[in-house]
Every structure is written in C-alpha cells, then in structure tokens.
C-alpha cells in the first residue's frame, strides 16, 4: 500500500505540469509569489472575521455582516492558494511524500477548509448582534489555530 | 566606512553568525516573518480595498482606520523586527541581491504613499467617510499601496533566488 502511494506520487511528479514547473527556472518562483500574495488576501479575510468574533477589530460591525462581505475574498483566496499550490506540489511530489510537514499541512488544510465553510460560517452568520458570544470565541480560536497550522507546516515543507 | 564595509563588519559579529548557523533560530524567524505577512498584508490590504471602493464599502473608512490600522501596524512591527534579524543573519547576501534592493526601495515608496495620503485626502475624511466610492486621491493611495506592498512581497520571496548576480 505504501509503495502504491509512492508510485502514485512519482507518477504525479512525472505529469506534464509537474515536469514543466520543475524544469523551468522561473515558473516555481513566480507561482510561489502568487501563493504568498494569496496568503495575504486570505489572511485579511480570515483574521478580520475571527478577530471580530473575539471582540477585536471592527467592533462596530456585527460578525455576520463582515463574514458575508468577506466570504468571496476568502473563497477567492483559498482558490488562488489551491491553483498555485497544486503545480508546486506536482513539481516535487516525491519530496513532499517524504516530508512530514507536507502531510500535516494536508490534514490540517482539509479540516480548516471544511470548518471554514460549515461551522465557522454558520456561527458567524448567526452573530447579527454586536455582543461577543462564547461559541463565537471558541469558533474563532479553532479557526485561527487551524489556519496557523496550515501556514506553519506549509512553510516547513521547505525545511523538512 | 562605506556600506559594504559596514555590512562586512555586521556579518562578522557573533549575533549574525549565531542566527545564520542555528538549526532552529533561522527557520523560526523566517516562518514568523512569512506568517506575519497574513496579518500585515491582510489588514493593510483590507484598508486599501476599502479605499479603492472594492471591499467593505458600507463600512465607514474611519472605522477601518481606527480598528484595522492598529492591527496592521502590529503586523508591520513584527515584520520589521523579524526582517531586520533575517537581514542581520546575512548582510552580504542581501547586499549583492537585486531583489533586496528593489524591496527596500518599494518599502520607502509605500511609506511615502501612506504619508502623503494621511497628510492630504485623509485630513478631510469626514466629508467622504461613508462614501461607497472614496475620492480619487484615496482610491489612488489604496491602489498604490496594494501595488507597492505586493511588490515588496514578490521581491522578498525572490530574494531567495540568486538571479542577476
């Protein structure tokens, strides 16, 4: 089973996109830059709502309104991250296979994304009052911890 | 003492070597630098998007500057501290790097842009606080800020590559 997965990753690395990105001098750096710009975009959309649920930031606005206004930016940011992340992964799939941070990142990313589009969205949309609730606070802390984990382990793919 | 001599001396100090040679210190400082990007560019970008009239249009501008700007400033301070430490760990590598130089120039330009905005259009913010489309000067300031800081991020990332050396 383990061998099968490795073979699968080897074939991913051999795909057209994987090969193109790996053999190009400039493609990986350029994709990386866009990945980072998307991180900033996503960061704003995530943090503004999570901090609001904690009672910081735009306190004059209910979290529900902020979530609605920033949701397209979050979706766009996540999409941009994925579109740039996949080719980078393909270009070094085998390295990723052996990288523990890569697997942590993928696991956390799955949980963070599902959480963002289910629990967090529902909790934020219900927060139409200005007051901070315990549930809102807990949701925000979970969201921040998850995304922090994704970003942190993502950076550490380069080190391990 | 010229700049190159100063950088050479800086690189020879014990602190520089201890960051450079540490297995954990360098990655931790660098990771903090990269992750704080989400805080800094996230919030400054949000302000810029409001100024350009693209996002959060029904939130008054002064609410954003009062609530979001301080968080962006915290991000900036963290970026600056970790950035200076990263520079300190290898001043000579930065000295010869074209992306580093362009990055420094862009930071100055972003600073000038922010200062001009605060001293001109923002002085009369009460007249356009709730405007869906802020005046031209504010929209331009937001656009330039987005462009300059995006350039800073791109140059920062590209610094890892030793092109044109």
GROMACS .gro file of C-alpha atoms in nm:
model
  325
    1UNK     CA    1   0.000   0.000   0.000
    2UNK     CA    2   0.280   0.236   0.097
    3UNK     CA    3   0.464   0.155  -0.222
    4UNK     CA    4   0.149   0.216  -0.423
    5UNK     CA    5   0.116   0.564  -0.280
    6UNK     CA    6   0.480   0.640  -0.353
    7UNK     CA    7   0.437   0.514  -0.708
    8UNK     CA    8   0.132   0.737  -0.739
    9UNK     CA    9   0.331   1.040  -0.621
   10UNK     CA   10   0.607   0.951  -0.867
   11UNK     CA   11   0.356   0.950  -1.148
   12UNK     CA   12   0.220   1.287  -1.026
   13UNK     CA   13   0.570   1.428  -1.045
   14UNK     CA   14   0.601   1.292  -1.399
   15UNK     CA   15   0.284   1.468  -1.518
   16UNK     CA   16   0.309   1.740  -1.779
   17UNK     CA   17   0.256   2.025  -1.530
   18UNK     CA   18   0.491   1.871  -1.272
   19UNK     CA   19   0.767   1.833  -1.529
   20UNK     CA   20   0.716   2.180  -1.678
   21UNK     CA   21   0.730   2.355  -1.342
   22UNK     CA   22   1.031   2.153  -1.224
   23UNK     CA   23   1.231   2.213  -1.541
   24UNK     CA   24   1.155   2.583  -1.564
   25UNK     CA   25   1.383   2.832  -1.396
   26UNK     CA   26   1.117   3.094  -1.333
   27UNK     CA   27   0.783   2.912  -1.302
   28UNK     CA   28   0.823   2.785  -0.944
   29UNK     CA   29   0.934   3.126  -0.805
   30UNK     CA   30   0.653   3.309  -0.987
   31UNK     CA   31   0.387   3.062  -0.866
   32UNK     CA   32   0.533   3.089  -0.517
   33UNK     CA   33   0.493   3.469  -0.524
   34UNK     CA   34   0.126   3.441  -0.622
   35UNK     CA   35   0.080   3.178  -0.347
   36UNK     CA   36   0.218   3.429  -0.095
   37UNK     CA   37   0.004   3.719  -0.222
   38UNK     CA   38  -0.299   3.492  -0.187
   39UNK     CA   39  -0.188   3.415   0.168
   40UNK     CA   40  -0.211   3.786   0.245
   41UNK     CA   41  -0.552   3.815   0.083
   42UNK     CA   42  -0.682   3.510   0.270
   43UNK     CA   43  -0.519   3.632   0.589
   44UNK     CA   44  -0.722   3.953   0.584
   45UNK     CA   45  -1.048   3.773   0.512
   46UNK     CA   46  -0.993   3.511   0.785
   47UNK     CA   47  -0.847   3.738   1.052
   48UNK     CA   48  -1.100   4.022   1.019
   49UNK     CA   49  -1.388   3.783   1.094
   50UNK     CA   50  -1.212   3.568   1.354
   51UNK     CA   51  -1.083   3.869   1.545
   52UNK     CA   52  -1.431   4.021   1.530
   53UNK     CA   53  -1.574   3.703   1.684
   54UNK     CA   54  -1.316   3.753   1.962
   55UNK     CA   55  -1.432   4.111   2.010
   56UNK     CA   56  -1.138   4.282   1.836
   57UNK     CA   57  -1.109   4.471   1.511
   58UNK     CA   58  -1.424   4.613   1.352
   59UNK     CA   59  -1.632   4.614   1.670
   60UNK     CA   60  -1.898   4.847   1.527
   61UNK     CA   61  -1.995   4.583   1.272
   62UNK     CA   62  -2.166   4.252   1.353
   63UNK     CA   63  -1.961   3.943   1.264
   64UNK     CA   64  -2.242   3.823   1.038
   65UNK     CA   65  -2.208   4.128   0.815
   66UNK     CA   66  -1.829   4.101   0.796
   67UNK     CA   67  -1.847   3.732   0.716
   68UNK     CA   68  -2.092   3.797   0.435
   69UNK     CA   69  -1.879   4.081   0.294
   70UNK     CA   70  -1.550   3.892   0.317
   71UNK     CA   71  -1.666   3.544   0.220
   72UNK     CA   72  -1.596   3.598  -0.152
   73UNK     CA   73  -1.243   3.710  -0.062
   74UNK     CA   74  -1.189   3.401   0.149
   75UNK     CA   75  -1.319   3.173  -0.126
   76UNK     CA   76  -1.110   3.358  -0.383
   77UNK     CA   77  -0.801   3.341  -0.162
   78UNK     CA   78  -0.841   2.968  -0.096
   79UNK     CA   79  -0.897   2.906  -0.468
   80UNK     CA   80  -0.584   3.106  -0.556
   81UNK     CA   81  -0.385   2.914  -0.296
   82UNK     CA   82  -0.503   2.583  -0.443
   83UNK     CA   83  -0.444   2.681  -0.806
   84UNK     CA   84  -0.086   2.784  -0.722
   85UNK     CA   85  -0.025   2.515  -0.460
   86UNK     CA   86  -0.110   2.218  -0.683
   87UNK     CA   87   0.152   2.285  -0.955
   88UNK     CA   88   0.419   2.345  -0.688
   89UNK     CA   89   0.325   2.013  -0.529
   90UNK     CA   90   0.328   1.832  -0.864
   91UNK     CA   91   0.678   1.962  -0.937
   92UNK     CA   92   0.816   1.797  -0.623
   93UNK     CA   93   0.559   1.534  -0.529
   94UNK     CA   94   0.817   1.275  -0.421
   95UNK     CA   95   0.992   1.524  -0.193
   96UNK     CA   96   0.650   1.603  -0.041
   97UNK     CA   97   0.585   1.231   0.006
   98UNK     CA   98   0.885   1.213   0.238
   99UNK     CA   99   0.811   1.546   0.412
  100UNK     CA  100   0.621   1.519   0.744
  101UNK     CA  101   0.517   1.889   0.733
  102UNK     CA  102   0.350   1.824   0.396
  103UNK     CA  103   0.124   1.558   0.545
  104UNK     CA  104   0.043   1.774   0.848
  105UNK     CA  105  -0.042   2.058   0.614
  106UNK     CA  106  -0.276   1.847   0.400
  107UNK     CA  107  -0.455   1.709   0.705
  108UNK     CA  108  -0.495   2.049   0.867
  109UNK     CA  109  -0.595   2.206   0.535
  110UNK     CA  110  -0.878   1.957   0.492
  111UNK     CA  111  -1.007   2.022   0.845
  112UNK     CA  112  -0.961   2.402   0.820
  113UNK     CA  113  -1.144   2.425   0.487
  114UNK     CA  114  -1.436   2.209   0.599
  115UNK     CA  115  -1.455   2.401   0.927
  116UNK     CA  116  -1.449   2.738   0.748
  117UNK     CA  117  -1.734   2.652   0.515
  118UNK     CA  118  -1.952   2.477   0.773
  119UNK     CA  119  -1.925   2.554   1.146
  120UNK     CA  120  -1.745   2.888   1.125
  121UNK     CA  121  -1.971   3.018   0.850
  122UNK     CA  122  -2.284   2.917   1.039
  123UNK     CA  123  -2.164   3.063   1.370
  124UNK     CA  124  -2.057   3.392   1.207
  125UNK     CA  125  -2.384   3.426   1.013
  126UNK     CA  126  -2.579   3.388   1.336
  127UNK     CA  127  -2.378   3.663   1.506
  128UNK     CA  128  -2.600   3.950   1.398
  129UNK     CA  129  -2.564   4.126   1.733
  130UNK     CA  130  -2.257   4.325   1.833
  131UNK     CA  131  -2.204   4.120   2.151
  132UNK     CA  132  -1.934   3.853   2.165
  133UNK     CA  133  -2.055   3.500   2.244
  134UNK     CA  134  -1.871   3.204   2.391
  135UNK     CA  135  -1.948   2.995   2.085
  136UNK     CA  136  -1.818   3.269   1.857
  137UNK     CA  137  -1.500   3.300   2.058
  138UNK     CA  138  -1.439   2.924   2.051
  139UNK     CA  139  -1.506   2.906   1.677
  140UNK     CA  140  -1.263   3.191   1.611
  141UNK     CA  141  -0.988   3.030   1.821
  142UNK     CA  142  -1.033   2.698   1.640
  143UNK     CA  143  -1.025   2.871   1.301
  144UNK     CA  144  -0.712   3.071   1.388
  145UNK     CA  145  -0.535   2.762   1.523
  146UNK     CA  146  -0.622   2.556   1.215
  147UNK     CA  147  -0.510   2.817   0.960
  148UNK     CA  148  -0.198   2.890   1.161
  149UNK     CA  149  -0.118   2.519   1.149
  150UNK     CA  150  -0.171   2.508   0.773
  151UNK     CA  151   0.055   2.809   0.710
  152UNK     CA  152   0.321   2.699   0.957
  153UNK     CA  153   0.351   2.344   0.828
  154UNK     CA  154   0.339   2.480   0.473
  155UNK     CA  155   0.646   2.690   0.533
  156UNK     CA  156   0.822   2.396   0.698
  157UNK     CA  157   0.790   2.177   0.388
  158UNK     CA  158   1.096   2.371   0.274
  159UNK     CA  159   1.294   2.273   0.584
  160UNK     CA  160   1.197   1.906   0.632
  161UNK     CA  161   3.326   5.330   0.634
  162UNK     CA  162   3.113   5.260   0.330
  163UNK     CA  163   2.803   5.039   0.318
  164UNK     CA  164   2.990   4.728   0.204
  165UNK     CA  165   3.243   4.761   0.485
  166UNK     CA  166   2.965   4.813   0.736
  167UNK     CA  167   2.779   4.502   0.610
  168UNK     CA  168   3.102   4.302   0.619
  169UNK     CA  169   3.156   4.403   0.981
  170UNK     CA  170   2.790   4.327   1.063
  171UNK     CA  171   2.821   3.979   0.917
  172UNK     CA  172   3.133   3.913   1.124
  173UNK     CA  173   2.955   3.980   1.455
  174UNK     CA  174   2.867   3.689   1.681
  175UNK     CA  175   2.492   3.753   1.672
  176UNK     CA  176   2.481   3.732   1.294
  177UNK     CA  177   2.666   3.403   1.290
  178UNK     CA  178   2.454   3.252   1.567
  179UNK     CA  179   2.130   3.313   1.372
  180UNK     CA  180   2.289   3.201   1.045
  181UNK     CA  181   2.427   2.880   1.189
  182UNK     CA  182   2.137   2.788   1.416
  183UNK     CA  183   1.929   2.491   1.303
  184UNK     CA  184   1.614   2.626   1.466
  185UNK     CA  185   1.655   3.003   1.502
  186UNK     CA  186   1.671   3.086   1.133
  187UNK     CA  187   1.367   2.879   1.027
  188UNK     CA  188   1.165   3.010   1.323
  189UNK     CA  189   1.244   3.375   1.248
  190UNK     CA  190   1.176   3.322   0.879
  191UNK     CA  191   0.848   3.138   0.943
  192UNK     CA  192   0.734   3.418   1.174
  193UNK     CA  193   0.825   3.669   0.903
  194UNK     CA  194   0.625   3.481   0.638
  195UNK     CA  195   0.324   3.408   0.858
  196UNK     CA  196   0.301   3.766   0.988
  197UNK     CA  197   0.255   3.857   0.623
  198UNK     CA  198  -0.103   3.733   0.654
  199UNK     CA  199  -0.159   3.975   0.942
  200UNK     CA  200   0.019   4.272   0.790
  201UNK     CA  201  -0.078   4.245   0.423
  202UNK     CA  202  -0.417   4.105   0.521
  203UNK     CA  203  -0.512   4.415   0.717
  204UNK     CA  204  -0.330   4.678   0.511
  205UNK     CA  205  -0.479   4.516   0.201
  206UNK     CA  206  -0.827   4.528   0.355
  207UNK     CA  207  -0.782   4.901   0.422
  208UNK     CA  208  -0.657   4.954   0.068
  209UNK     CA  209  -0.951   4.763  -0.077
  210UNK     CA  210  -1.188   4.987   0.122
  211UNK     CA  211  -1.005   5.299  -0.002
  212UNK     CA  212  -1.031   5.183  -0.361
  213UNK     CA  213  -1.402   5.116  -0.308
  214UNK     CA  214  -1.374   4.743  -0.384
  215UNK     CA  215  -1.444   4.575  -0.049
  216UNK     CA  216  -1.631   4.661   0.276
  217UNK     CA  217  -1.789   4.958   0.102
  218UNK     CA  218  -2.065   5.002   0.360
  219UNK     CA  219  -1.818   5.024   0.649
  220UNK     CA  220  -1.713   5.385   0.721
  221UNK     CA  221  -1.346   5.448   0.640
  222UNK     CA  222  -1.270   5.585   0.989
  223UNK     CA  223  -1.399   5.262   1.148
  224UNK     CA  224  -1.144   5.074   0.940
  225UNK     CA  225  -0.859   5.311   1.017
  226UNK     CA  226  -0.948   5.308   1.388
  227UNK     CA  227  -0.995   4.930   1.423
  228UNK     CA  228  -0.794   4.767   1.146
  229UNK     CA  229  -0.497   5.001   1.105
  230UNK     CA  230  -0.355   4.936   1.457
  231UNK     CA  231  -0.364   4.560   1.386
  232UNK     CA  232  -0.183   4.623   1.057
  233UNK     CA  233   0.076   4.829   1.245
  234UNK     CA  234   0.132   4.540   1.489
  235UNK     CA  235   0.187   4.320   1.184
  236UNK     CA  236   0.431   4.574   1.040
  237UNK     CA  237   0.634   4.591   1.363
  238UNK     CA  238   0.660   4.209   1.373
  239UNK     CA  239   0.759   4.205   1.005
  240UNK     CA  240   1.023   4.472   1.068
  241UNK     CA  241   1.174   4.300   1.374
  242UNK     CA  242   1.195   3.958   1.208
  243UNK     CA  243   1.304   4.118   0.880
  244UNK     CA  244   1.592   4.305   1.045
  245UNK     CA  245   1.701   3.981   1.216
  246UNK     CA  246   1.693   3.794   0.884
  247UNK     CA  247   1.896   4.071   0.722
  248UNK     CA  248   2.137   4.068   1.017
  249UNK     CA  249   2.195   3.695   0.970
  250UNK     CA  250   2.342   3.756   0.623
  251UNK     CA  251   2.401   4.122   0.530
  252UNK     CA  252   2.643   4.042   0.249
  253UNK     CA  253   2.398   3.806   0.082
  254UNK     CA  254   2.144   4.089   0.088
  255UNK     CA  255   2.399   4.344  -0.033
  256UNK     CA  256   2.455   4.169  -0.364
  257UNK     CA  257   2.090   4.078  -0.415
  258UNK     CA  258   1.897   4.294  -0.662
  259UNK     CA  259   1.560   4.188  -0.520
  260UNK     CA  260   1.663   4.304  -0.174
  261UNK     CA  261   1.748   4.649  -0.307
  262UNK     CA  262   1.423   4.681  -0.501
  263UNK     CA  263   1.234   4.559  -0.192
  264UNK     CA  264   1.390   4.832   0.026
  265UNK     CA  265   1.306   5.093  -0.237
  266UNK     CA  266   0.944   4.972  -0.256
  267UNK     CA  267   0.908   4.986   0.125
  268UNK     CA  268   1.021   5.350   0.115
  269UNK     CA  269   0.774   5.423  -0.166
  270UNK     CA  270   0.491   5.253   0.027
  271UNK     CA  271   0.580   5.465   0.330
  272UNK     CA  272   0.582   5.787   0.128
  273UNK     CA  273   0.247   5.691  -0.027
  274UNK     CA  274   0.093   5.633   0.319
  275UNK     CA  275   0.235   5.962   0.450
  276UNK     CA  276   0.106   6.164   0.154
  277UNK     CA  277  -0.238   6.003   0.194
  278UNK     CA  278  -0.256   6.087   0.564
  279UNK     CA  279  -0.144   6.445   0.508
  280UNK     CA  280  -0.380   6.519   0.220
  281UNK     CA  281  -0.703   6.328   0.137
  282UNK     CA  282  -0.736   6.168   0.481
  283UNK     CA  283  -0.743   6.511   0.651
  284UNK     CA  284  -1.089   6.568   0.505
  285UNK     CA  285  -1.209   6.211   0.565
  286UNK     CA  286  -1.526   6.331   0.742
  287UNK     CA  287  -1.654   6.455   0.406
  288UNK     CA  288  -1.622   6.109   0.244
  289UNK     CA  289  -1.619   5.870   0.542
  290UNK     CA  290  -1.922   5.672   0.425
  291UNK     CA  291  -1.877   5.719   0.052
  292UNK     CA  292  -1.910   5.394  -0.145
  293UNK     CA  293  -1.650   5.533  -0.384
  294UNK     CA  294  -1.391   5.739  -0.198
  295UNK     CA  295  -1.241   6.039  -0.379
  296UNK     CA  296  -0.981   5.987  -0.650
  297UNK     CA  297  -0.687   6.064  -0.419
  298UNK     CA  298  -0.794   5.796  -0.170
  299UNK     CA  299  -0.856   5.539  -0.443
  300UNK     CA  300  -0.512   5.608  -0.590
  301UNK     CA  301  -0.347   5.584  -0.246
  302UNK     CA  302  -0.516   5.246  -0.192
  303UNK     CA  303  -0.415   5.122  -0.535
  304UNK     CA  304  -0.052   5.233  -0.497
  305UNK     CA  305  -0.035   5.078  -0.152
  306UNK     CA  306  -0.159   4.744  -0.291
  307UNK     CA  307   0.093   4.761  -0.576
  308UNK     CA  308   0.391   4.864  -0.361
  309UNK     CA  309   0.329   4.604  -0.089
  310UNK     CA  310   0.265   4.331  -0.347
  311UNK     CA  311   0.599   4.426  -0.499
  312UNK     CA  312   0.762   4.405  -0.156
  313UNK     CA  313   0.624   4.053  -0.106
  314UNK     CA  314   0.733   3.942  -0.453
  315UNK     CA  315   1.085   4.083  -0.408
  316UNK     CA  316   1.105   3.932  -0.060
  317UNK     CA  317   1.024   3.588  -0.196
  318UNK     CA  318   1.253   3.630  -0.498
  319UNK     CA  319   1.540   3.725  -0.270
  320UNK     CA  320   1.590   3.353  -0.210
  321UNK     CA  321   1.694   3.321  -0.574
  322UNK     CA  322   2.033   3.448  -0.676
  323UNK     CA  323   1.937   3.585  -1.013
  324UNK     CA  324   2.137   3.864  -1.180
  325UNK     CA  325   2.436   3.811  -0.952
   0.00000   0.00000   0.00000
